[in-house]
Amino acid sequence: MQDLRISVIDRCNFRCTYCMPEEDYGKHYSFLQKKEWLTFGEIVRLTKLFVQLGVRKVRLTGGEPLLRPELNQLLTQLAQITIDDLALTTNGSLLSGQAKELFEAANHLRLTVSLDTLNEEIFHKMSGRRGSVAKVLEGIQKAKDTGFKNIKINAVIQKGVNTTSILDLVEYSRQTGHILRFIEYMDVGNCNHWESTAVVKSKDLLAQIASRYPLIPAVPNYFGEVAQRYRFLDGKGEIGFISSVSQPFCGSCTRLRLSTDGKLYTCLFACDGTDLRTPLREGATDAQLITIISKVWQKRADKYSENRYLFQSLKTHPPKIEMYQIGG
Ligand code: SAM
Ligand code: SF4
């Protein structure tokens, strides 16, 4: 295990159609109660144990992590743990107001901001009529001005939805220097009405982008790097593709995911997690918690992405955890 993703809140101020569609997560949907969330103390304790077991990278996510009250206090504590990388994925809508306190809490924090289009109309449709491109761009600019380095942009492209935004996003990334990562549209959770026909495969994206901006493959930074990276031939930065649908990487996956209520998952497409909150709250020792976590990792045999089409055709896969519960 190397890479831990922690969902700090299951709520979100957007209703992206590919993640938490409005029709399923309307006003009356009941999210976790505050007492069910892992406390900052519990998150920090568990993180230290994961680090003892080999974790080198920690990413905070959600739901929308900037909705978690006093997130900067958690970051201050996590910043003191020795790891290679502390990162946070956000939809960027609240970033302009929080960039300064996030930076003061952890000035080495790496930000990833999700942005699927620069077109306000398309954005509105994709975010479930929440937020705006202008506000996200303002947040990214504020983060940059505050001192954040290496800001990344995540974009999910869906056929018939935002394919017209591909080259705009590439141009934005080249102009600003923010590294763009295209993530293939995935069948996460159970309610995003995923169809394989709506997936724009990385190889098709690559071909389209390379015909306008010549690219050369970049050498992977480390074993198990999920993004396939390419450099622009003219030296104006790089771009990456995460191809979990067209080129699954289950075999080299080193990720673990901790849900807001303290369940540990070994796959984004898992159905069940292992409850760590109960033993934590019942007074388990560090050694006991390490034993539980190690057993989960040793038993890991997830291969959902490699068998996706089999599951789809048999329709036998039990309901999966939702993306907003364990984060992307
Ligand atoms: N709310 C934050 C955000 O949107 O950045 C963090 C949580 S979100 C679940 C993390 C990432 O998952 C985002 O970049 C989002 O685009 C991605 N994501 C959500 N649903 C997806 C799907 N069906 N396929 C591919 N990526 C998805
Ligand atoms: Fe919220 Fe992020 Fe999911 Fe969009 S992708 S609904 S912003 S959690």
mmCIF file of C-alpha atoms and ligand atoms in Angstrom:
data_model
loop_
_atom_site.group_PDB
_atom_site.id
_atom_site.type_symbol
_atom_site.label_atom_id
_atom_site.label_comp_id
_atom_site.label_asym_id
_atom_site.label_seq_id
_atom_site.Cartn_x
_atom_site.Cartn_y
_atom_site.Cartn_z
ATOM 1 C CA MET A 1 0.000 0.000 0.000
ATOM 2 C CA GLN A 2 1.316 3.441 -0.928
ATOM 3 C CA ASP A 3 -1.514 5.760 -1.610
ATOM 4 C CA LEU A 4 -4.298 6.628 0.848
ATOM 5 C CA ARG A 5 -7.384 8.620 -0.133
ATOM 6 C CA ILE A 6 -9.434 10.008 2.701
ATOM 7 C CA SER A 7 -12.971 11.246 2.175
ATOM 8 C CA VAL A 8 -13.437 13.957 4.795
ATOM 9 C CA ILE A 9 -17.122 14.585 4.063
ATOM 10 C CA ASP A 10 -19.787 12.837 1.993
ATOM 11 C CA ARG A 11 -21.705 16.041 1.234
ATOM 12 C CA CYS A 12 -21.192 18.151 -1.836
ATOM 13 C CA ASN A 13 -22.383 21.534 -3.059
ATOM 14 C CA PHE A 14 -22.483 20.230 -6.665
ATOM 15 C CA ARG A 15 -24.615 17.492 -8.171
ATOM 16 C CA CYS A 16 -22.393 16.360 -11.043
ATOM 17 C CA THR A 17 -24.406 14.107 -13.299
ATOM 18 C CA TYR A 18 -21.621 11.501 -13.421
ATOM 19 C CA CYS A 19 -21.208 11.361 -9.634
ATOM 20 C CA MET A 20 -24.216 12.505 -7.540
ATOM 21 C CA PRO A 21 -27.084 13.145 -9.943
ATOM 22 C CA GLU A 22 -29.721 15.484 -8.560
ATOM 23 C CA GLU A 23 -32.521 12.975 -9.087
ATOM 24 C CA ASP A 24 -30.896 10.602 -6.578
ATOM 25 C CA TYR A 25 -29.352 13.166 -4.231
ATOM 26 C CA GLY A 26 -32.094 15.776 -3.940
ATOM 27 C CA LYS A 27 -32.998 17.921 -0.924
ATOM 28 C CA HIS A 28 -34.205 15.036 1.177
ATOM 29 C CA TYR A 29 -31.290 12.674 0.707
ATOM 30 C CA SER A 30 -29.840 11.794 4.060
ATOM 31 C CA PHE A 31 -26.083 12.110 4.309
ATOM 32 C CA LEU A 32 -23.997 10.985 7.278
ATOM 33 C CA GLN A 33 -24.553 12.769 10.569
ATOM 34 C CA LYS A 34 -21.618 14.700 12.022
ATOM 35 C CA LYS A 35 -21.147 12.178 14.843
ATOM 36 C CA GLU A 36 -20.619 9.478 12.213
ATOM 37 C CA TRP A 37 -17.680 11.317 10.613
ATOM 38 C CA LEU A 38 -14.211 10.319 11.701
ATOM 39 C CA THR A 39 -12.886 13.127 13.886
ATOM 40 C CA PHE A 40 -9.650 14.890 12.938
ATOM 41 C CA GLY A 41 -7.936 13.052 15.810
ATOM 42 C CA GLU A 42 -9.113 9.702 14.418
ATOM 43 C CA ILE A 43 -8.039 10.584 10.877
ATOM 44 C CA VAL A 44 -4.586 11.649 12.034
ATOM 45 C CA ARG A 45 -4.124 8.548 14.171
ATOM 46 C CA LEU A 46 -5.137 6.246 11.328
ATOM 47 C CA THR A 47 -2.965 8.137 8.842
ATOM 48 C CA LYS A 48 0.078 7.621 11.049
ATOM 49 C CA LEU A 49 -0.662 3.885 11.172
ATOM 50 C CA PHE A 50 -1.065 3.707 7.388
ATOM 51 C CA VAL A 51 2.273 5.483 7.032
ATOM 52 C CA GLN A 52 3.877 2.853 9.277
ATOM 53 C CA LEU A 53 2.479 0.269 6.873
ATOM 54 C CA GLY A 54 3.975 1.892 3.785
ATOM 55 C CA VAL A 55 1.682 4.712 2.703
ATOM 56 C CA ARG A 56 3.684 7.588 1.154
ATOM 57 C CA LYS A 57 0.916 9.664 -0.394
ATOM 58 C CA VAL A 58 -2.244 10.993 1.198
ATOM 59 C CA ARG A 59 -5.061 12.716 -0.675
ATOM 60 C CA LEU A 60 -8.054 14.395 0.971
ATOM 61 C CA THR A 61 -11.225 14.217 -1.046
ATOM 62 C CA GLY A 62 -14.986 13.802 -0.667
ATOM 63 C CA GLY A 63 -17.792 14.812 -1.383
ATOM 64 C CA GLU A 64 -16.460 18.318 -1.466
ATOM 65 C CA PRO A 65 -13.620 18.458 1.082
ATOM 66 C CA LEU A 66 -13.769 22.239 1.437
ATOM 67 C CA LEU A 67 -17.218 21.808 3.009
ATOM 68 C CA ARG A 68 -15.666 20.057 6.014
ATOM 69 C CA PRO A 69 -15.575 22.690 8.749
ATOM 70 C CA GLU A 70 -12.061 23.730 9.852
ATOM 71 C CA LEU A 71 -10.325 21.542 7.298
ATOM 72 C CA ASN A 72 -7.224 23.681 7.770
ATOM 73 C CA GLN A 73 -6.863 22.282 11.291
ATOM 74 C CA LEU A 74 -6.740 18.746 9.908
ATOM 75 C CA LEU A 75 -4.194 19.831 7.305
ATOM 76 C CA THR A 76 -2.005 21.432 9.952
ATOM 77 C CA GLN A 77 -1.822 18.085 11.740
ATOM 78 C CA LEU A 78 -1.349 15.993 8.589
ATOM 79 C CA ALA A 79 1.416 18.346 7.426
ATOM 80 C CA GLN A 80 3.499 17.190 10.383
ATOM 81 C CA ILE A 81 3.484 13.550 9.266
ATOM 82 C CA THR A 82 6.447 12.582 7.093
ATOM 83 C CA ILE A 83 5.126 11.515 3.707
ATOM 84 C CA ASP A 84 6.135 12.191 0.106
ATOM 85 C CA ASP A 85 2.928 13.855 -0.938
ATOM 86 C CA LEU A 86 -0.091 15.511 0.681
ATOM 87 C CA ALA A 87 -2.814 16.424 -1.805
ATOM 88 C CA LEU A 88 -6.422 17.536 -1.979
ATOM 89 C CA THR A 89 -9.019 17.209 -4.728
ATOM 90 C CA THR A 90 -11.694 19.901 -4.851
ATOM 91 C CA ASN A 91 -14.360 21.177 -7.217
ATOM 92 C CA GLY A 92 -12.793 24.602 -6.668
ATOM 93 C CA SER A 93 -16.037 26.429 -5.911
ATOM 94 C CA LEU A 94 -14.926 27.463 -2.409
ATOM 95 C CA LEU A 95 -11.227 27.721 -3.132
ATOM 96 C CA SER A 96 -10.929 31.478 -3.495
ATOM 97 C CA GLY A 97 -12.231 31.945 0.058
ATOM 98 C CA GLN A 98 -10.095 29.209 1.595
ATOM 99 C CA ALA A 99 -6.827 29.221 -0.366
ATOM 100 C CA LYS A 100 -4.970 31.382 2.150
ATOM 101 C CA GLU A 101 -5.855 29.311 5.229
ATOM 102 C CA LEU A 102 -5.162 26.048 3.401
ATOM 103 C CA PHE A 103 -1.738 27.336 2.376
ATOM 104 C CA GLU A 104 -0.958 28.508 5.895
ATOM 105 C CA ALA A 105 -1.892 25.050 7.200
ATOM 106 C CA ALA A 106 0.167 23.067 4.660
ATOM 107 C CA ASN A 107 2.232 25.061 2.175
ATOM 108 C CA HIS A 108 3.401 21.882 0.422
ATOM 109 C CA LEU A 109 -0.190 20.717 -0.201
ATOM 110 C CA ARG A 110 -0.780 19.819 -3.857
ATOM 111 C CA LEU A 111 -4.135 20.908 -5.180
ATOM 112 C CA THR A 112 -6.138 19.144 -7.860
ATOM 113 C CA VAL A 113 -9.130 21.090 -9.098
ATOM 114 C CA SER A 114 -11.845 19.348 -11.105
ATOM 115 C CA LEU A 115 -12.895 21.295 -14.169
ATOM 116 C CA ASP A 116 -14.578 19.542 -17.094
ATOM 117 C CA THR A 117 -15.248 22.531 -19.335
ATOM 118 C CA LEU A 118 -14.661 26.260 -19.689
ATOM 119 C CA ASN A 119 -18.140 26.751 -21.115
ATOM 120 C CA GLU A 120 -20.587 28.060 -18.483
ATOM 121 C CA GLU A 121 -23.616 26.416 -20.075
ATOM 122 C CA ILE A 122 -22.013 22.976 -20.241
ATOM 123 C CA PHE A 123 -20.611 23.429 -16.731
ATOM 124 C CA HIS A 124 -24.064 24.255 -15.420
ATOM 125 C CA LYS A 125 -25.499 21.075 -16.932
ATOM 126 C CA MET A 126 -22.660 18.882 -15.675
ATOM 127 C CA SER A 127 -22.593 20.275 -12.113
ATOM 128 C CA GLY A 128 -26.339 19.929 -11.622
ATOM 129 C CA ARG A 129 -26.820 23.706 -12.030
ATOM 130 C CA ARG A 130 -24.400 24.561 -9.218
ATOM 131 C CA GLY A 131 -21.393 26.868 -9.229
ATOM 132 C CA SER A 132 -19.740 28.457 -12.249
ATOM 133 C CA VAL A 133 -16.599 28.216 -14.351
ATOM 134 C CA ALA A 134 -15.752 31.797 -13.389
ATOM 135 C CA LYS A 135 -15.761 30.937 -9.672
ATOM 136 C CA VAL A 136 -13.596 27.841 -10.175
ATOM 137 C CA LEU A 137 -11.098 29.790 -12.303
ATOM 138 C CA GLU A 138 -11.039 32.521 -9.657
ATOM 139 C CA GLY A 139 -10.276 29.868 -7.035
ATOM 140 C CA ILE A 140 -7.449 28.388 -9.084
ATOM 141 C CA GLN A 141 -5.944 31.829 -9.681
ATOM 142 C CA LYS A 142 -6.248 32.705 -5.995
ATOM 143 C CA ALA A 143 -4.530 29.445 -5.044
ATOM 144 C CA LYS A 144 -1.699 30.197 -7.462
ATOM 145 C CA ASP A 145 -1.328 33.778 -6.184
ATOM 146 C CA THR A 146 -1.313 32.478 -2.615
ATOM 147 C CA GLY A 147 1.713 30.327 -3.382
ATOM 148 C CA PHE A 148 0.381 26.875 -4.292
ATOM 149 C CA LYS A 149 2.660 25.180 -6.817
ATOM 150 C CA ASN A 150 1.930 22.346 -9.274
ATOM 151 C CA ILE A 151 -1.837 22.795 -9.325
ATOM 152 C CA LYS A 152 -3.483 20.069 -11.399
ATOM 153 C CA ILE A 153 -6.767 20.061 -13.266
ATOM 154 C CA ASN A 154 -8.926 16.906 -13.518
ATOM 155 C CA ALA A 155 -11.326 16.663 -16.439
ATOM 156 C CA VAL A 156 -13.861 13.939 -17.242
ATOM 157 C CA ILE A 157 -15.009 13.921 -20.858
ATOM 158 C CA GLN A 158 -18.335 12.387 -21.864
ATOM 159 C CA LYS A 159 -19.475 11.909 -25.442
ATOM 160 C CA GLY A 160 -22.297 14.236 -26.348
ATOM 161 C CA VAL A 161 -21.715 16.338 -23.226
ATOM 162 C CA ASN A 162 -18.362 18.156 -23.207
ATOM 163 C CA THR A 163 -16.217 16.898 -26.080
ATOM 164 C CA THR A 164 -16.245 20.451 -27.478
ATOM 165 C CA SER A 165 -14.311 21.527 -24.376
ATOM 166 C CA ILE A 166 -11.282 19.266 -24.860
ATOM 167 C CA LEU A 167 -9.038 21.652 -26.782
ATOM 168 C CA ASP A 168 -10.135 24.671 -24.698
ATOM 169 C CA LEU A 169 -9.002 22.850 -21.564
ATOM 170 C CA VAL A 170 -5.702 21.888 -23.190
ATOM 171 C CA GLU A 171 -5.118 25.509 -24.244
ATOM 172 C CA TYR A 172 -5.966 26.726 -20.725
ATOM 173 C CA SER A 173 -3.511 24.240 -19.256
ATOM 174 C CA ARG A 174 -0.753 25.276 -21.670
ATOM 175 C CA GLN A 175 -1.295 28.959 -20.948
ATOM 176 C CA THR A 176 -1.475 28.671 -17.164
ATOM 177 C CA GLY A 177 0.985 25.815 -16.648
ATOM 178 C CA HIS A 178 -1.575 23.852 -14.594
ATOM 179 C CA ILE A 179 -1.146 20.194 -15.527
ATOM 180 C CA LEU A 180 -4.262 18.686 -17.062
ATOM 181 C CA ARG A 181 -5.334 15.091 -16.407
ATOM 182 C CA PHE A 182 -8.140 13.529 -18.396
ATOM 183 C CA ILE A 183 -9.930 10.811 -16.409
ATOM 184 C CA GLU A 184 -12.016 8.362 -18.399
ATOM 185 C CA TYR A 185 -15.677 8.472 -17.479
ATOM 186 C CA MET A 186 -16.172 5.530 -15.112
ATOM 187 C CA ASP A 187 -19.088 3.439 -13.908
ATOM 188 C CA VAL A 188 -18.541 4.399 -10.293
ATOM 189 C CA GLY A 189 -21.432 3.837 -7.904
ATOM 190 C CA ASN A 190 -24.864 2.774 -9.033
ATOM 191 C CA CYS A 191 -26.730 5.812 -10.228
ATOM 192 C CA ASN A 192 -24.760 7.733 -12.843
ATOM 193 C CA HIS A 193 -26.443 5.901 -15.744
ATOM 194 C CA TRP A 194 -23.044 4.978 -17.151
ATOM 195 C CA GLU A 195 -22.933 3.713 -20.716
ATOM 196 C CA SER A 196 -19.715 2.520 -22.286
ATOM 197 C CA THR A 197 -20.710 4.436 -25.420
ATOM 198 C CA ALA A 198 -20.353 7.738 -23.523
ATOM 199 C CA VAL A 199 -16.714 7.031 -22.606
ATOM 200 C CA VAL A 200 -14.144 8.938 -24.632
ATOM 201 C CA LYS A 201 -11.156 6.617 -24.610
ATOM 202 C CA SER A 202 -7.781 8.107 -23.732
ATOM 203 C CA LYS A 203 -6.312 6.962 -27.035
ATOM 204 C CA ASP A 204 -8.945 8.969 -28.923
ATOM 205 C CA LEU A 205 -8.364 12.016 -26.740
ATOM 206 C CA LEU A 206 -4.643 11.662 -27.267
ATOM 207 C CA ALA A 207 -5.052 11.471 -31.036
ATOM 208 C CA GLN A 208 -7.266 14.547 -31.116
ATOM 209 C CA ILE A 209 -4.965 16.600 -28.903
ATOM 210 C CA ALA A 210 -1.758 15.427 -30.604
ATOM 211 C CA SER A 211 -3.086 16.421 -34.026
ATOM 212 C CA ARG A 212 -3.220 20.020 -32.776
ATOM 213 C CA TYR A 213 -0.355 20.023 -30.245
ATOM 214 C CA PRO A 214 2.366 17.426 -30.979
ATOM 215 C CA LEU A 215 3.136 15.286 -27.918
ATOM 216 C CA ILE A 216 5.884 12.916 -26.806
ATOM 217 C CA PRO A 217 5.489 10.219 -24.116
ATOM 218 C CA ALA A 218 7.022 11.090 -20.741
ATOM 219 C CA VAL A 219 8.894 8.557 -18.604
ATOM 220 C CA PRO A 220 6.751 7.404 -15.622
ATOM 221 C CA ASN A 221 7.710 9.121 -12.355
ATOM 222 C CA TYR A 222 7.368 5.913 -10.309
ATOM 223 C CA PHE A 223 6.083 2.316 -10.445
ATOM 224 C CA GLY A 224 2.308 2.183 -10.494
ATOM 225 C CA GLU A 225 1.887 5.757 -11.747
ATOM 226 C CA VAL A 226 -1.732 5.848 -12.785
ATOM 227 C CA ALA A 227 -1.584 8.666 -15.337
ATOM 228 C CA GLN A 228 0.065 8.075 -18.699
ATOM 229 C CA ARG A 229 1.912 11.341 -19.191
ATOM 230 C CA TYR A 230 2.918 13.159 -22.371
ATOM 231 C CA ARG A 231 4.959 16.313 -22.904
ATOM 232 C CA PHE A 232 4.122 18.979 -25.439
ATOM 233 C CA LEU A 233 6.826 18.977 -28.073
ATOM 234 C CA ASP A 234 7.076 22.768 -27.900
ATOM 235 C CA GLY A 235 7.997 22.547 -24.200
ATOM 236 C CA LYS A 236 4.744 24.076 -22.928
ATOM 237 C CA GLY A 237 4.150 21.577 -20.141
ATOM 238 C CA GLU A 238 2.586 18.124 -19.990
ATOM 239 C CA ILE A 239 -0.731 16.341 -20.005
ATOM 240 C CA GLY A 240 -1.915 13.027 -18.547
ATOM 241 C CA PHE A 241 -4.538 10.374 -19.152
ATOM 242 C CA ILE A 242 -6.097 8.072 -16.567
ATOM 243 C CA SER A 243 -7.555 5.165 -18.475
ATOM 244 C CA SER A 244 -9.242 2.998 -15.894
ATOM 245 C CA VAL A 245 -11.877 1.872 -18.425
ATOM 246 C CA SER A 246 -9.866 1.273 -21.602
ATOM 247 C CA GLN A 247 -6.601 0.179 -19.934
ATOM 248 C CA PRO A 248 -7.323 -1.068 -16.395
ATOM 249 C CA PHE A 249 -4.435 -1.005 -13.951
ATOM 250 C CA CYS A 250 -5.827 -3.184 -11.123
ATOM 251 C CA GLY A 251 -2.662 -5.286 -11.023
ATOM 252 C CA SER A 252 -0.411 -2.379 -10.101
ATOM 253 C CA CYS A 253 -2.899 -0.507 -7.907
ATOM 254 C CA THR A 254 -1.462 0.604 -4.550
ATOM 255 C CA ARG A 255 -4.465 2.595 -3.334
ATOM 256 C CA LEU A 256 -6.569 2.392 -0.224
ATOM 257 C CA ARG A 257 -9.621 4.496 0.488
ATOM 258 C CA LEU A 258 -11.034 5.600 3.802
ATOM 259 C CA SER A 259 -14.663 6.725 3.832
ATOM 260 C CA THR A 260 -15.954 9.637 5.901
ATOM 261 C CA ASP A 261 -17.364 7.200 8.465
ATOM 262 C CA GLY A 262 -14.132 5.248 8.761
ATOM 263 C CA LYS A 263 -14.604 2.268 6.456
ATOM 264 C CA LEU A 264 -11.572 1.029 4.598
ATOM 265 C CA TYR A 265 -11.950 0.092 0.925
ATOM 266 C CA THR A 266 -9.336 -1.416 -1.360
ATOM 267 C CA CYS A 267 -11.068 -0.483 -4.609
ATOM 268 C CA LEU A 268 -13.049 2.419 -6.051
ATOM 269 C CA PHE A 269 -15.625 -0.108 -7.249
ATOM 270 C CA ALA A 270 -15.852 -2.062 -3.998
ATOM 271 C CA CYS A 271 -19.137 -3.123 -2.431
ATOM 272 C CA ASP A 272 -17.992 -3.522 1.170
ATOM 273 C CA GLY A 273 -15.547 -1.792 3.417
ATOM 274 C CA THR A 274 -13.953 -2.746 6.725
ATOM 275 C CA ASP A 275 -15.131 -0.708 9.682
ATOM 276 C CA LEU A 276 -12.210 0.948 11.467
ATOM 277 C CA ARG A 277 -14.284 3.477 13.417
ATOM 278 C CA THR A 278 -15.822 0.942 15.792
ATOM 279 C CA PRO A 279 -12.503 -0.520 16.946
ATOM 280 C CA LEU A 280 -11.073 3.015 17.139
ATOM 281 C CA ARG A 281 -13.919 4.157 19.378
ATOM 282 C CA GLU A 282 -13.868 0.965 21.436
ATOM 283 C CA GLY A 283 -10.262 1.596 22.424
ATOM 284 C CA ALA A 284 -8.291 -0.636 20.032
ATOM 285 C CA THR A 285 -4.534 -0.288 20.398
ATOM 286 C CA ASP A 286 -2.332 0.793 17.499
ATOM 287 C CA ALA A 287 -1.115 -2.795 17.173
ATOM 288 C CA GLN A 288 -4.684 -4.096 16.906
ATOM 289 C CA LEU A 289 -5.587 -1.512 14.274
ATOM 290 C CA ILE A 290 -2.444 -2.336 12.297
ATOM 291 C CA THR A 291 -3.428 -6.001 12.336
ATOM 292 C CA ILE A 292 -6.899 -5.219 10.980
ATOM 293 C CA ILE A 293 -5.518 -2.978 8.221
ATOM 294 C CA SER A 294 -2.773 -5.431 7.231
ATOM 295 C CA LYS A 295 -5.270 -8.279 6.915
ATOM 296 C CA VAL A 296 -7.483 -6.188 4.639
ATOM 297 C CA TRP A 297 -4.531 -5.352 2.391
ATOM 298 C CA GLN A 298 -3.223 -8.933 2.286
ATOM 299 C CA LYS A 299 -6.627 -10.253 1.248
ATOM 300 C CA ARG A 300 -6.993 -7.623 -1.481
ATOM 301 C CA ALA A 301 -7.960 -9.252 -4.796
ATOM 302 C CA ASP A 302 -9.878 -6.442 -6.505
ATOM 303 C CA LYS A 303 -10.006 -6.614 -10.278
ATOM 304 C CA TYR A 304 -13.235 -4.810 -11.059
ATOM 305 C CA SER A 305 -11.904 -2.724 -13.942
ATOM 306 C CA GLU A 306 -10.339 -5.746 -15.603
ATOM 307 C CA ASN A 307 -13.675 -7.587 -15.468
ATOM 308 C CA ARG A 308 -15.970 -4.596 -16.000
ATOM 309 C CA TYR A 309 -17.625 -5.806 -19.179
ATOM 310 C CA LEU A 310 -18.226 -9.261 -17.734
ATOM 311 C CA PHE A 311 -19.994 -7.733 -14.720
ATOM 312 C CA GLN A 312 -21.949 -5.410 -17.001
ATOM 313 C CA SER A 313 -23.166 -8.233 -19.226
ATOM 314 C CA LEU A 314 -23.987 -10.625 -16.371
ATOM 315 C CA LYS A 315 -25.603 -7.863 -14.291
ATOM 316 C CA THR A 316 -24.585 -9.804 -11.192
ATOM 317 C CA HIS A 317 -22.355 -7.287 -9.474
ATOM 318 C CA PRO A 318 -23.758 -6.196 -6.087
ATOM 319 C CA PRO A 319 -24.264 -2.452 -5.480
ATOM 320 C CA LYS A 320 -20.976 -0.542 -5.348
ATOM 321 C CA ILE A 321 -19.899 2.161 -2.958
ATOM 322 C CA GLU A 322 -20.639 5.622 -4.388
ATOM 323 C CA MET A 323 -17.763 7.842 -5.532
ATOM 324 C CA TYR A 324 -18.636 10.721 -3.195
ATOM 325 C CA GLN A 325 -18.468 8.356 -0.192
ATOM 326 C CA ILE A 326 -14.867 7.366 -0.771
ATOM 327 C CA GLY A 327 -13.668 10.084 -3.104
ATOM 328 C CA GLY A 328 -11.955 9.922 -6.453
HETATM 329 N N1 SAM B 1 -15.707 17.108 -5.027
HETATM 330 C C1 SAM B 1 -14.331 17.028 -5.366
HETATM 331 C C2 SAM B 1 -14.123 17.189 -6.848
HETATM 332 O O1 SAM B 1 -15.093 17.080 -7.586
HETATM 333 O O2 SAM B 1 -12.983 17.396 -7.232
HETATM 334 C C3 SAM B 1 -13.668 15.763 -4.875
HETATM 335 C C4 SAM B 1 -14.436 14.488 -4.986
HETATM 336 S S1 SAM B 1 -14.730 13.930 -6.650
HETATM 337 C C5 SAM B 1 -15.605 12.446 -6.337
HETATM 338 C C6 SAM B 1 -13.109 13.423 -7.157
HETATM 339 C C7 SAM B 1 -12.904 13.265 -8.627
HETATM 340 O O3 SAM B 1 -13.685 12.201 -9.086
HETATM 341 C C8 SAM B 1 -13.273 14.476 -9.466
HETATM 342 O O4 SAM B 1 -12.162 14.880 -10.240
HETATM 343 C C9 SAM B 1 -14.373 13.969 -10.347
HETATM 344 O O5 SAM B 1 -14.368 14.544 -11.622
HETATM 345 C C10 SAM B 1 -14.079 12.484 -10.402
HETATM 346 N N2 SAM B 1 -15.248 11.688 -10.766
HETATM 347 C C11 SAM B 1 -16.453 11.659 -10.170
HETATM 348 N N3 SAM B 1 -17.294 10.797 -10.789
HETATM 349 C C12 SAM B 1 -16.587 10.270 -11.826
HETATM 350 C C13 SAM B 1 -16.881 9.314 -12.848
HETATM 351 N N4 SAM B 1 -18.084 8.755 -12.953
HETATM 352 N N5 SAM B 1 -15.908 9.000 -13.710
HETATM 353 C C14 SAM B 1 -14.682 9.565 -13.635
HETATM 354 N N6 SAM B 1 -14.344 10.463 -12.692
HETATM 355 C C15 SAM B 1 -15.282 10.827 -11.802
HETATM 356 FE FE1 SF4 B 2 -19.379 16.750 -5.901
HETATM 357 FE FE2 SF4 B 2 -16.988 16.174 -6.813
HETATM 358 FE FE3 SF4 B 2 -19.005 14.402 -7.087
HETATM 359 FE FE4 SF4 B 2 -19.042 16.654 -8.488
HETATM 360 S S1 SF4 B 2 -17.510 15.017 -8.642
HETATM 361 S S2 SF4 B 2 -20.765 15.806 -7.304
HETATM 362 S S3 SF4 B 2 -18.099 18.085 -7.152
HETATM 363 S S4 SF4 B 2 -18.098 15.041 -5.204
#
